[in-house]
CSV table of C-alpha atoms in Angstrom, one decimal:
chain,number,residue,atom,x,y,z
A,183,ALA,CA,12.6,13.1,2.5
A,184,GLN,CA,9.3,11.8,1.1
A,185,LYS,CA,6.3,11.9,3.3
A,186,VAL,CA,2.5,11.7,3.1
A,187,THR,CA,0.3,13.3,5.6
A,188,GLN,CA,-3.4,12.7,6.1
A,189,ALA,CA,-4.5,15.0,8.8
A,190,GLN,CA,-7.9,13.5,9.4
A,191,THR,CA,-7.6,10.3,11.4
A,192,GLU,CA,-11.3,9.5,11.5
A,193,ILE,CA,-14.3,11.0,9.8
A,194,SER,CA,-18.0,10.2,10.4
A,195,VAL,CA,-20.7,11.4,8.1
A,196,VAL,CA,-24.3,10.5,7.5
A,197,GLU,CA,-25.2,8.8,4.3
A,198,LYS,CA,-25.7,11.0,1.3
A,199,GLU,CA,-23.4,13.7,2.7
A,200,ASP,CA,-20.3,14.7,0.7
A,201,VAL,CA,-16.9,14.1,2.3
A,202,THR,CA,-13.4,15.2,1.4
A,203,LEU,CA,-10.3,13.4,2.6
A,204,ASP,CA,-7.2,15.5,2.7
A,205,CYS,CA,-3.7,14.4,1.6
A,206,VAL,CA,-0.5,16.5,1.6
A,207,TYR,CA,2.8,15.1,0.4
A,208,GLU,CA,6.5,16.0,0.5
A,209,THR,CA,8.9,14.8,-2.2
A,210,ARG,CA,12.4,15.3,-3.3
A,211,ASP,CA,11.7,14.1,-6.8
A,212,THR,CA,10.4,16.0,-9.8
A,213,THR,CA,8.7,12.9,-11.2
A,214,TYR,CA,6.4,11.2,-8.8
A,215,TYR,CA,3.1,9.4,-8.6
A,216,LEU,CA,0.2,9.8,-6.2
A,217,PHE,CA,-2.4,7.2,-5.4
A,218,TRP,CA,-5.5,6.6,-3.3
A,219,TYR,CA,-6.3,3.2,-2.0
A,220,LYS,CA,-9.3,1.9,-0.1
A,221,GLN,CA,-8.9,-0.7,2.6
A,222,PRO,CA,-12.1,-2.4,3.7
A,223,PRO,CA,-12.2,-4.5,6.8
A,224,SER,CA,-11.0,-7.5,4.8
A,225,GLY,CA,-7.6,-5.8,4.6
A,226,GLU,CA,-7.2,-6.1,0.8
A,227,LEU,CA,-6.2,-2.8,-0.8
A,228,VAL,CA,-8.5,-1.5,-3.5
A,229,PHE,CA,-6.9,0.8,-6.1
A,230,LEU,CA,-8.8,4.0,-6.7
A,231,ILE,CA,-6.6,6.3,-8.7
A,232,ARG,CA,-3.1,7.0,-9.8
A,233,ARG,CA,-1.9,10.5,-10.8
A,234,ASN,CA,1.6,11.5,-12.1
A,235,SER,CA,3.3,14.8,-11.2
A,236,PHE,CA,2.9,16.2,-14.7
A,237,ASP,CA,-0.9,15.8,-14.8
A,238,GLU,CA,-2.7,18.3,-12.6
A,239,GLN,CA,-6.1,17.7,-14.2
A,240,ASN,CA,-8.7,16.9,-11.7
A,241,GLU,CA,-10.6,13.7,-12.2
A,242,ILE,CA,-14.0,12.4,-11.6
A,243,SER,CA,-15.1,8.8,-11.5
A,244,GLY,CA,-18.7,8.4,-10.6
A,245,ARG,CA,-19.2,9.6,-7.0
A,246,TYR,CA,-15.4,10.0,-6.6
A,247,SER,CA,-13.3,13.0,-7.5
A,248,TRP,CA,-9.8,14.1,-6.9
A,249,ASN,CA,-8.2,17.5,-6.7
A,250,PHE,CA,-4.4,17.6,-7.4
A,251,GLN,CA,-2.7,20.9,-6.7
A,252,LYS,CA,1.1,20.9,-7.0
A,253,SER,CA,1.3,24.5,-5.6
A,254,THR,CA,0.1,23.2,-2.2
A,255,SER,CA,1.4,19.6,-2.6
A,256,SER,CA,-2.1,18.3,-2.0
A,257,PHE,CA,-4.1,15.5,-3.6
A,258,ASN,CA,-7.5,15.5,-2.0
A,259,PHE,CA,-10.3,13.0,-2.5
A,260,THR,CA,-14.0,13.7,-2.4
A,261,ILE,CA,-16.8,11.3,-2.2
A,262,THR,CA,-20.1,12.7,-3.2
A,263,ALA,CA,-23.4,11.4,-1.8
A,264,SER,CA,-21.6,9.0,0.5
A,265,GLN,CA,-22.9,5.5,1.0
A,266,VAL,CA,-22.5,3.0,3.9
A,267,VAL,CA,-20.4,0.8,1.6
A,268,ASP,CA,-17.8,3.7,1.4
A,269,SER,CA,-16.9,3.0,5.1
A,270,ALA,CA,-13.3,1.9,5.1
A,271,VAL,CA,-9.8,3.2,5.7
A,272,TYR,CA,-8.5,5.3,2.9
A,273,PHE,CA,-4.7,5.7,2.2
A,274,CYS,CA,-3.0,8.3,0.1
A,275,ALA,CA,0.4,7.1,-1.2
A,276,LEU,CA,3.4,8.3,-3.1
A,277,ILE,CA,5.9,6.7,-5.4
A,278,GLU,CA,9.1,8.7,-6.3
A,279,ASP,CA,10.4,7.8,-9.7
A,280,ASN,CA,14.1,8.1,-8.8
A,281,TYR,CA,14.1,6.9,-5.2
A,282,GLY,CA,13.3,3.2,-4.7
A,283,GLN,CA,9.9,3.2,-6.4
A,284,ASN,CA,8.2,1.7,-3.4
A,285,PHE,CA,5.0,3.1,-2.0
A,286,VAL,CA,5.1,5.6,0.8
A,287,PHE,CA,1.8,5.6,2.6
A,288,GLY,CA,0.0,8.2,4.6
A,289,PRO,CA,-1.4,7.2,8.0
A,290,GLY,CA,-4.8,6.7,6.6
A,291,THR,CA,-8.2,8.2,7.2
A,292,ARG,CA,-11.0,6.0,8.7
A,293,LEU,CA,-14.3,6.9,7.1
A,294,SER,CA,-17.5,5.8,8.7
A,295,VAL,CA,-20.7,6.5,6.8
A,296,LEU,CA,-23.7,6.1,9.0
A,297,PRO,CA,-27.1,5.1,7.7
B,196,GLY,CA,-5.8,-7.5,-15.0
B,197,ALA,CA,-2.7,-8.5,-13.2
B,198,VAL,CA,-3.1,-10.6,-10.1
B,199,VAL,CA,-0.8,-11.1,-7.2
B,200,SER,CA,-1.6,-13.9,-4.7
B,201,GLN,CA,-0.4,-14.4,-1.2
B,202,HIS,CA,-0.5,-17.7,0.7
B,203,PRO,CA,-1.6,-18.2,3.3
B,204,SER,CA,-4.2,-15.6,3.8
B,205,TRP,CA,-4.1,-16.0,7.5
B,206,VAL,CA,-2.0,-18.0,9.9
B,207,ILE,CA,-1.9,-18.6,13.6
B,208,CYS,CA,1.3,-20.0,15.1
B,209,LYS,CA,3.0,-20.5,18.5
B,210,SER,CA,5.7,-18.3,19.7
B,211,GLY,CA,9.1,-19.5,18.6
B,212,THR,CA,8.0,-21.1,15.4
B,213,SER,CA,8.8,-20.0,11.8
B,214,VAL,CA,6.2,-19.0,9.3
B,215,LYS,CA,6.6,-18.7,5.5
B,216,ILE,CA,4.5,-16.3,3.5
B,217,GLU,CA,4.5,-16.6,-0.3
B,218,CYS,CA,3.8,-13.8,-2.8
B,219,ARG,CA,3.2,-14.8,-6.4
B,220,SER,CA,2.6,-12.8,-9.5
B,221,LEU,CA,0.2,-14.9,-11.5
B,222,ASP,CA,0.3,-13.4,-15.0
B,223,PHE,CA,3.4,-11.3,-15.2
B,224,GLN,CA,7.0,-11.5,-14.3
B,225,ALA,CA,8.1,-9.5,-11.3
B,226,THR,CA,11.7,-8.5,-11.0
B,227,THR,CA,11.0,-6.6,-7.9
B,228,MET,CA,8.6,-7.3,-5.1
B,229,PHE,CA,8.1,-5.2,-2.0
B,230,TRP,CA,7.0,-6.4,1.5
B,231,TYR,CA,5.0,-4.2,3.7
B,232,ARG,CA,3.8,-4.6,7.3
B,233,GLN,CA,0.7,-3.2,8.8
B,234,PHE,CA,0.1,-3.2,12.5
B,235,PRO,CA,-3.5,-2.9,13.7
B,236,LYS,CA,-5.0,0.6,13.1
B,237,GLN,CA,-1.7,1.7,11.5
B,238,SER,CA,-0.5,2.4,8.1
B,239,LEU,CA,1.6,0.2,5.8
B,240,MET,CA,5.3,0.4,6.2
B,241,LEU,CA,7.9,-0.9,3.8
B,242,MET,CA,9.9,-3.7,5.3
B,243,ALA,CA,12.1,-4.7,2.4
B,244,THR,CA,12.6,-4.7,-1.3
B,245,SER,CA,13.1,-8.0,-2.9
B,246,ASN,CA,14.9,-8.3,-6.3
B,247,GLU,CA,15.0,-11.5,-8.2
B,248,GLY,CA,18.3,-13.3,-8.0
B,249,SER,CA,19.9,-11.0,-5.5
B,250,LYS,CA,19.7,-10.2,-1.8
B,251,ALA,CA,16.8,-8.2,-0.4
B,252,THR,CA,17.3,-4.7,0.8
B,253,TYR,CA,15.8,-4.1,4.2
B,254,GLU,CA,14.5,-0.9,5.7
B,255,GLN,CA,16.1,0.6,8.8
B,256,GLY,CA,14.9,-1.2,11.9
B,257,VAL,CA,13.9,-4.4,10.1
B,258,GLU,CA,16.0,-7.4,11.2
B,259,LYS,CA,17.2,-9.2,8.1
B,260,ASP,CA,18.0,-12.4,10.1
B,261,LYS,CA,14.5,-12.5,11.5
B,262,PHE,CA,12.6,-11.7,8.3
B,263,LEU,CA,14.2,-13.9,5.6
B,264,ILE,CA,13.3,-13.0,2.0
B,265,ASN,CA,13.9,-15.2,-1.0
B,266,HIS,CA,13.1,-14.1,-4.5
B,267,ALA,CA,14.3,-17.1,-6.4
B,268,SER,CA,12.1,-16.8,-9.5
B,269,LEU,CA,10.4,-14.0,-11.4
B,270,THR,CA,7.0,-15.0,-10.1
B,271,LEU,CA,7.7,-15.9,-6.5
B,272,SER,CA,9.0,-14.1,-3.4
B,273,THR,CA,8.8,-15.6,0.1
B,274,LEU,CA,9.0,-13.9,3.5
B,275,THR,CA,9.9,-16.2,6.4
B,276,VAL,CA,9.3,-14.9,9.9
B,277,THR,CA,11.8,-16.9,12.0
B,278,SER,CA,11.2,-17.5,15.7
B,279,ALA,CA,8.0,-15.5,15.6
B,280,HIS,CA,6.9,-13.7,18.7
B,281,PRO,CA,3.6,-12.0,19.6
B,282,GLU,CA,5.0,-8.6,18.6
B,283,ASP,CA,5.4,-10.0,15.0
B,284,SER,CA,1.6,-10.3,14.8
B,285,SER,CA,0.6,-8.1,11.9
B,286,PHE,CA,-0.8,-7.9,8.4
B,287,TYR,CA,1.9,-8.6,5.8
B,288,ILE,CA,1.2,-7.4,2.2
B,289,CYS,CA,3.4,-7.7,-0.8
B,290,SER,CA,3.4,-5.8,-4.0
B,291,ALA,CA,4.9,-6.9,-7.3
B,292,ARG,CA,6.3,-4.8,-10.1
B,293,ASP,CA,5.7,-5.9,-13.7
B,294,ALA,CA,9.1,-6.2,-15.2
B,295,ALA,CA,7.8,-5.4,-18.7
B,296,ARG,CA,6.4,-2.0,-17.7
B,297,PRO,CA,7.5,1.1,-15.8
B,298,ALA,CA,7.6,0.6,-12.1
B,299,THR,CA,5.3,3.4,-11.3
B,300,ASP,CA,2.7,2.2,-13.8
B,301,THR,CA,2.3,-1.3,-12.7
B,302,GLN,CA,2.6,-2.4,-9.2
B,303,TYR,CA,0.0,-4.7,-7.8
B,304,PHE,CA,-0.7,-5.6,-4.3
B,305,GLY,CA,-1.4,-9.0,-2.9
B,306,PRO,CA,-4.5,-9.6,-0.7
B,307,GLY,CA,-2.3,-9.8,2.4
B,308,THR,CA,-1.5,-12.4,5.1
B,309,ARG,CA,-2.7,-11.9,8.6
B,310,LEU,CA,-0.2,-13.4,11.1
B,311,THR,CA,-1.2,-14.1,14.7
B,312,VAL,CA,1.5,-15.3,17.0
B,313,LEU,CA,0.3,-16.8,20.3
């Protein structure tokens, strides 16, 4: 069955530190898509990135970077030089192409960036 | 970009009353919409899949008679929480799939509806 694990429930860092949020997934499908979303206190989900199972290239977007490794079924997210505005809950999620196509979310990691 | 709206954004109601939440796709047609529920400090869990013109498919453990879903048009799905009780208090979020594009490419989340049942 499909599953997304985020082992870190809560992380606290001091501003300007780098932080990596871990995500490990399980899937029965050969074609799948991985996502990261940010959920600030308002509750609205903010899309960060989407990756398909055939594209293992790492990606960098400003202070954000993602490391996708199929061999370990991981899709980790790193924030460089963290800022207080990065404080939020971050969800890793999976969509399987051939099974429903709904999002399966990980439990989330609450990141607190302290000034 | 595509926008999905939800109405209301928050609602407080008395126990035993029914509450209707709307999910609208504003600039695309959505053949499929998904309803998720998020309890405080928890993750989002799929409640049901709503397909335009047909009955919704509910996840195990979700009472279909309590959470009525209607997807009567390509731009609107509604979730009605009937006879709401305090344990139904939660954050309800919908996502909509653009019918013109692959499902995994274009699903958009609404801003969510916070339901508090007193």
